[in-house]
mmCIF file of C-alpha atoms in Angstrom:
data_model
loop_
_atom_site.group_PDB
_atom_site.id
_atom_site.type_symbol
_atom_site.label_atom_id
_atom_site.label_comp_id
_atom_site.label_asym_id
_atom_site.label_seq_id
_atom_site.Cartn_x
_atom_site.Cartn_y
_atom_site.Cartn_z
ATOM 1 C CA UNK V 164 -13.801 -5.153 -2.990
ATOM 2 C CA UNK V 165 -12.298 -2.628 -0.831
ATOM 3 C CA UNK V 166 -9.814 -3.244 2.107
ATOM 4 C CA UNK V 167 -9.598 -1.855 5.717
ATOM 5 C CA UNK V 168 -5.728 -1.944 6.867
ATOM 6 C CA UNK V 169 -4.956 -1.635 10.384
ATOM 7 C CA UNK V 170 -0.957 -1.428 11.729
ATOM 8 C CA UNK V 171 -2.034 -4.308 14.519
ATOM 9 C CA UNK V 172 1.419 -3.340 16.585
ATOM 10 C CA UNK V 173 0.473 0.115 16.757
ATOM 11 C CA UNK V 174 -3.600 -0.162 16.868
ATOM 12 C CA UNK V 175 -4.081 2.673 13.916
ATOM 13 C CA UNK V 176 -5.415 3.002 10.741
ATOM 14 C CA UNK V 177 -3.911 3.218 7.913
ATOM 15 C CA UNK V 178 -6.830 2.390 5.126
ATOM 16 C CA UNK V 179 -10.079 2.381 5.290
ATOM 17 C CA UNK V 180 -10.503 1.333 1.462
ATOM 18 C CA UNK V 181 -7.645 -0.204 -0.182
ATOM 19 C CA UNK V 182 -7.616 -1.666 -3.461
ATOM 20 C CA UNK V 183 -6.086 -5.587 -4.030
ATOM 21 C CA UNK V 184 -3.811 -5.551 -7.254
ATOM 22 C CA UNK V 185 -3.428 -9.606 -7.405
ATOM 23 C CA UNK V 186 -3.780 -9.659 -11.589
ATOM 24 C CA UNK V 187 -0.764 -9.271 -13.911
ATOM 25 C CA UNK V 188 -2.850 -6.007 -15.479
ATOM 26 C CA UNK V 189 -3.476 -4.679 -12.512
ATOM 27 C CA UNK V 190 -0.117 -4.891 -10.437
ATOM 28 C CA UNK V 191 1.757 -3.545 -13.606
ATOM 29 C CA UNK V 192 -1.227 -0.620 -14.014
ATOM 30 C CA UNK V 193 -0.819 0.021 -10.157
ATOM 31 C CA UNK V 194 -1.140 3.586 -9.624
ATOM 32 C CA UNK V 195 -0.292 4.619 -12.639
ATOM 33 C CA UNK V 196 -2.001 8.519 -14.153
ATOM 34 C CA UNK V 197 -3.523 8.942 -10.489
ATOM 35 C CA UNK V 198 -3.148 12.649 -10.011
ATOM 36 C CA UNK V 199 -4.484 11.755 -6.255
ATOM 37 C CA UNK V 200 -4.672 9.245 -3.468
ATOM 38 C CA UNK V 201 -6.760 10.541 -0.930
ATOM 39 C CA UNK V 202 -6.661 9.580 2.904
ATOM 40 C CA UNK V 203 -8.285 6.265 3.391
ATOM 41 C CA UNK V 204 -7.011 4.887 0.388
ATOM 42 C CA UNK V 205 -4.883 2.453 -0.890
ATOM 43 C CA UNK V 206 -3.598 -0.204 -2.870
ATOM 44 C CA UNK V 207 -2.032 -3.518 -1.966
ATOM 45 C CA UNK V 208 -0.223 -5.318 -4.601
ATOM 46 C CA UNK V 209 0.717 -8.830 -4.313
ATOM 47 C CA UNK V 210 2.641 -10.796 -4.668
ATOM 48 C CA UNK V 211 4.620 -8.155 -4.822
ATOM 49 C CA UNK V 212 8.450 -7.437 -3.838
ATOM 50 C CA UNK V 213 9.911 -4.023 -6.139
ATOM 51 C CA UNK V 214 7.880 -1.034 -7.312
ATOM 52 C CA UNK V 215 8.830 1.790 -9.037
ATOM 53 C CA UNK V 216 6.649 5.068 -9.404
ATOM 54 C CA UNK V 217 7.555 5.559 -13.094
ATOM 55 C CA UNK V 218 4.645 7.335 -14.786
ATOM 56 C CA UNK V 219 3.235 8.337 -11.661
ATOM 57 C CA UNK V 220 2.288 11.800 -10.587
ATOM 58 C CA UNK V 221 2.138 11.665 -6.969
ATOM 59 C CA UNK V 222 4.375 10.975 -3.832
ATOM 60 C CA UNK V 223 3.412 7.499 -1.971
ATOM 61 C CA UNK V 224 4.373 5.685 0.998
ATOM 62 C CA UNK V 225 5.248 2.169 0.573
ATOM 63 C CA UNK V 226 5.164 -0.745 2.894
ATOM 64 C CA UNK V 227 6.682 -3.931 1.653
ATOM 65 C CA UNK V 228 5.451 -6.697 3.822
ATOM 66 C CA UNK V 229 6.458 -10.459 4.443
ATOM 67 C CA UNK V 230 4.475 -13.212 4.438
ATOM 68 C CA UNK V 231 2.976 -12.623 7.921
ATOM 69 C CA UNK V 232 2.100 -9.085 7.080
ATOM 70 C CA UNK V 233 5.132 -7.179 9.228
ATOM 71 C CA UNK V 234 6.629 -4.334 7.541
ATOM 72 C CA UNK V 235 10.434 -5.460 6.365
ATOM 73 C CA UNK V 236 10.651 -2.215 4.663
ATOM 74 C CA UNK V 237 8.848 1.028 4.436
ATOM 75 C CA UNK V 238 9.554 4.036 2.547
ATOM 76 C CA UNK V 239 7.759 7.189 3.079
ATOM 77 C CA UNK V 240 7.094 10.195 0.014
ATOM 78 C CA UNK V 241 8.614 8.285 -2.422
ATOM 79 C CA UNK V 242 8.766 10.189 -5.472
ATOM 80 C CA UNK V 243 7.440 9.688 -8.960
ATOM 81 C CA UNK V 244 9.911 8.547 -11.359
ATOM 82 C CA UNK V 245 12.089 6.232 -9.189
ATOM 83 C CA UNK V 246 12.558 2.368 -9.100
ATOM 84 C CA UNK V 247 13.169 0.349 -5.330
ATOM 85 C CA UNK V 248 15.625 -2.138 -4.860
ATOM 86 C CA UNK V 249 14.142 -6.084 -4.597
ATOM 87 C CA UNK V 250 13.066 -7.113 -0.733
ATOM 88 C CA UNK V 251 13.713 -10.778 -0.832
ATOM 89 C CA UNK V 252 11.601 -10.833 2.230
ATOM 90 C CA UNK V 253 9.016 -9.699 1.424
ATOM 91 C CA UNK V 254 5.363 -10.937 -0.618
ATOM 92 C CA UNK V 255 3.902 -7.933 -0.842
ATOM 93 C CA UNK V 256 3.634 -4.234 -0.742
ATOM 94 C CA UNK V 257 0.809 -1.701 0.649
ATOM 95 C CA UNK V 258 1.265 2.017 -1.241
ATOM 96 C CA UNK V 259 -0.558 5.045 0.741
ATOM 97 C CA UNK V 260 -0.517 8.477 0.426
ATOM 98 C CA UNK V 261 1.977 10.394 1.462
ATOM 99 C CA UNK V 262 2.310 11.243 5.216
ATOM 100 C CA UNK V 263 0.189 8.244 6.329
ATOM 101 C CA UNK V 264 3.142 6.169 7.894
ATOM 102 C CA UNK V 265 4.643 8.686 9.815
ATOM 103 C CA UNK V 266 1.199 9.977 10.748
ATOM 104 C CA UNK V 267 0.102 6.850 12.121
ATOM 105 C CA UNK V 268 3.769 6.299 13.446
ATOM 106 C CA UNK V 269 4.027 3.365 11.825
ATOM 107 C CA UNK V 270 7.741 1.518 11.603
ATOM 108 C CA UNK V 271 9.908 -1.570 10.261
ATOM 109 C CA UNK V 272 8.906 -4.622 11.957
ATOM 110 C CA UNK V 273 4.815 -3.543 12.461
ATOM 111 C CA UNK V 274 2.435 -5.946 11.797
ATOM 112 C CA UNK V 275 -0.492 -4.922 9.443
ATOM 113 C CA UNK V 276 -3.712 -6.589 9.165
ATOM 114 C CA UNK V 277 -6.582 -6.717 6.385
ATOM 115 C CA UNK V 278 -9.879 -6.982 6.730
ATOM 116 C CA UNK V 279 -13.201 -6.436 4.126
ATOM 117 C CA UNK V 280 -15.024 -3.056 4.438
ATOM 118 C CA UNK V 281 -18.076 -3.106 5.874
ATOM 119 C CA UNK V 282 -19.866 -1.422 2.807
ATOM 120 C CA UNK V 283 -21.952 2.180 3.927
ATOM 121 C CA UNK V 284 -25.622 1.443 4.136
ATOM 122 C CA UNK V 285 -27.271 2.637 1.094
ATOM 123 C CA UNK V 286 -30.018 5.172 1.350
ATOM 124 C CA UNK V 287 -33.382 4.873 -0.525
ATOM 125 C CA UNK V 288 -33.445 6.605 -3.589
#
């Protein structure tokens, strides 16, 4: 199932279909061998409260968010090959492409939402 993610405080979007990582295999795969992460997507690992980009071949933004979905931390371009520290606050963290936080002006303290996408119609065949 993909996500729609919406920065509530701000009224933008930052995802129109993210990925939930809520497995073991599939929070420790994460991003991993992506050699893109187009606009729209995403992937929201939880719980979640340290990433690193090891093995990774892209830049990401990161959003770690607390329980009631407000940004305690964000990071923006964060490199491949680097580890975060530990958030004790927060449960879970959104990763984005790079440039999608500051393009959507999004900040420490936001509140992001999460919603199901509404699937595209599918045309006869």
């Amino acid at each position: 199932m993909r996500w729609k993610v919406t920065n509530e405080t701000r009224q933008r979007p930052l995802a129109d279909r993210a990925e939930k990582a809520t497995s073991f295999a599939h929070r420790f795969k994460g991003l991993m061998g992506r050699t893109e992460l187009a606009v729209g997507e995403g992937l929201h690992i939880q719980p979640c409260n340290s990433i690193h980009t090891f093995f990774m071949r892209i830049p990401i933004d990161v959003a770690f968010l607390d329980a009631q979905g407000r940004i305690v931390k964000q990071m923006m371009a964060l490199p491949p090959w680097r580890a975060t520290s530990v958030y004790l606050q927060a449960r879970s963290v959104l990763e984005l492409p790079a440039g999608v936080l500051a393009a959507s002006g999004t900040q420490e303290g936001d509140r992001l939402s999460f919603e199901p996408a509404s699937s595209a119609p599918m045309s006869p065949g």
